[in-house]
Amino acid sequence: MAFNIEEVNNVIGGQTAKVESELKAFQRSMDPNSQQDLLKFQYMMNRWNLVTNLQSNTIKTMKETLQSTIRNMV
């Protein structure tokens, strides 16, 4: 199975957009004085950070692997 950067970006990017949308919706409706809402917001921010880093690191790793392969072919 070959990896396609565009496909990986679309799949993970879709998850990133979904998590970001959920985060924005919660942010608009949350009570900043509620400890429960603040904890949920922190959890959602951590989840968004994780998915965003996953997308970034996956694409970076694929790029570096392809560059290394091309260097070895020359």
Short mmCIF file of C-alpha atoms in Angstrom, two decimals:
data_model
loop_
_atom_site.label_atom_id
_atom_site.label_comp_id
_atom_site.label_asym_id
_atom_site.label_seq_id
_atom_site.Cartn_x
_atom_site.Cartn_y
_atom_site.Cartn_z
CA MET A 1 0.00 0.00 0.00
CA ALA A 2 1.48 3.32 -1.09
CA PHE A 3 0.91 6.46 0.90
CA ASN A 4 -0.38 9.48 -0.93
CA ILE A 5 0.34 12.80 0.80
CA GLU A 6 -2.85 14.38 -0.52
CA GLU A 7 -4.98 11.46 0.68
CA VAL A 8 -3.35 11.42 4.12
CA ASN A 9 -3.78 15.19 4.38
CA ASN A 10 -7.45 14.95 3.37
CA VAL A 11 -8.25 12.18 5.88
CA ILE A 12 -6.40 13.68 8.83
CA GLY A 13 -7.36 17.20 7.74
CA GLY A 14 -11.01 16.16 7.82
CA GLN A 15 -10.62 14.99 11.39
CA THR A 16 -8.82 18.22 12.28
CA ALA A 17 -11.65 20.28 10.80
CA LYS A 18 -14.25 18.21 12.67
CA VAL A 19 -12.48 18.62 16.02
CA GLU A 20 -11.96 22.33 15.36
CA SER A 21 -15.64 22.79 14.53
CA GLU A 22 -16.68 21.01 17.74
CA LEU A 23 -14.26 23.16 19.73
CA LYS A 24 -15.59 26.40 18.23
CA ALA A 25 -19.20 25.38 18.89
CA PHE A 26 -18.44 24.51 22.51
CA GLN A 27 -16.47 27.73 22.99
CA ARG A 28 -19.50 29.79 21.93
CA SER A 29 -21.83 28.00 24.36
CA MET A 30 -19.58 27.38 27.37
CA ASP A 31 -19.82 29.14 30.72
CA PRO A 32 -16.36 30.53 31.57
CA ASN A 33 -17.29 30.46 35.25
CA SER A 34 -18.05 26.74 35.21
CA GLN A 35 -15.17 24.51 36.26
CA GLN A 36 -16.73 21.59 34.40
CA ASP A 37 -16.92 23.63 31.18
CA LEU A 38 -13.33 24.81 31.60
CA LEU A 39 -12.12 21.23 32.04
CA LYS A 40 -14.08 20.12 28.98
CA PHE A 41 -12.64 23.04 27.00
CA GLN A 42 -9.12 22.08 28.07
CA TYR A 43 -9.77 18.46 27.04
CA MET A 44 -11.08 19.60 23.66
CA MET A 45 -8.07 21.89 23.14
CA ASN A 46 -5.72 18.98 23.92
CA ARG A 47 -7.61 16.80 21.43
CA TRP A 48 -7.36 19.51 18.75
CA ASN A 49 -3.64 19.90 19.48
CA LEU A 50 -3.10 16.15 19.17
CA VAL A 51 -4.87 15.87 15.82
CA THR A 52 -3.14 18.97 14.44
CA ASN A 53 0.28 17.66 15.49
CA LEU A 54 -0.52 14.25 14.02
CA GLN A 55 -1.35 15.84 10.67
CA SER A 56 1.77 18.01 10.68
CA ASN A 57 4.14 15.25 11.79
CA THR A 58 2.72 12.70 9.34
CA ILE A 59 3.15 15.01 6.36
CA LYS A 60 6.62 16.08 7.51
CA THR A 61 7.74 12.46 7.93
CA MET A 62 6.39 11.51 4.50
CA LYS A 63 8.17 14.50 2.93
CA GLU A 64 11.47 13.60 4.59
CA THR A 65 11.15 9.95 3.57
CA LEU A 66 10.48 10.86 -0.05
CA GLN A 67 13.39 13.32 -0.08
CA SER A 68 15.70 10.65 1.33
CA THR A 69 14.54 8.14 -1.26
CA ILE A 70 15.15 10.59 -4.09
CA ARG A 71 18.62 11.46 -2.73
CA ASN A 72 19.51 7.77 -2.62
CA MET A 73 18.43 7.29 -6.24
CA VAL A 74 20.69 10.05 -7.56
#
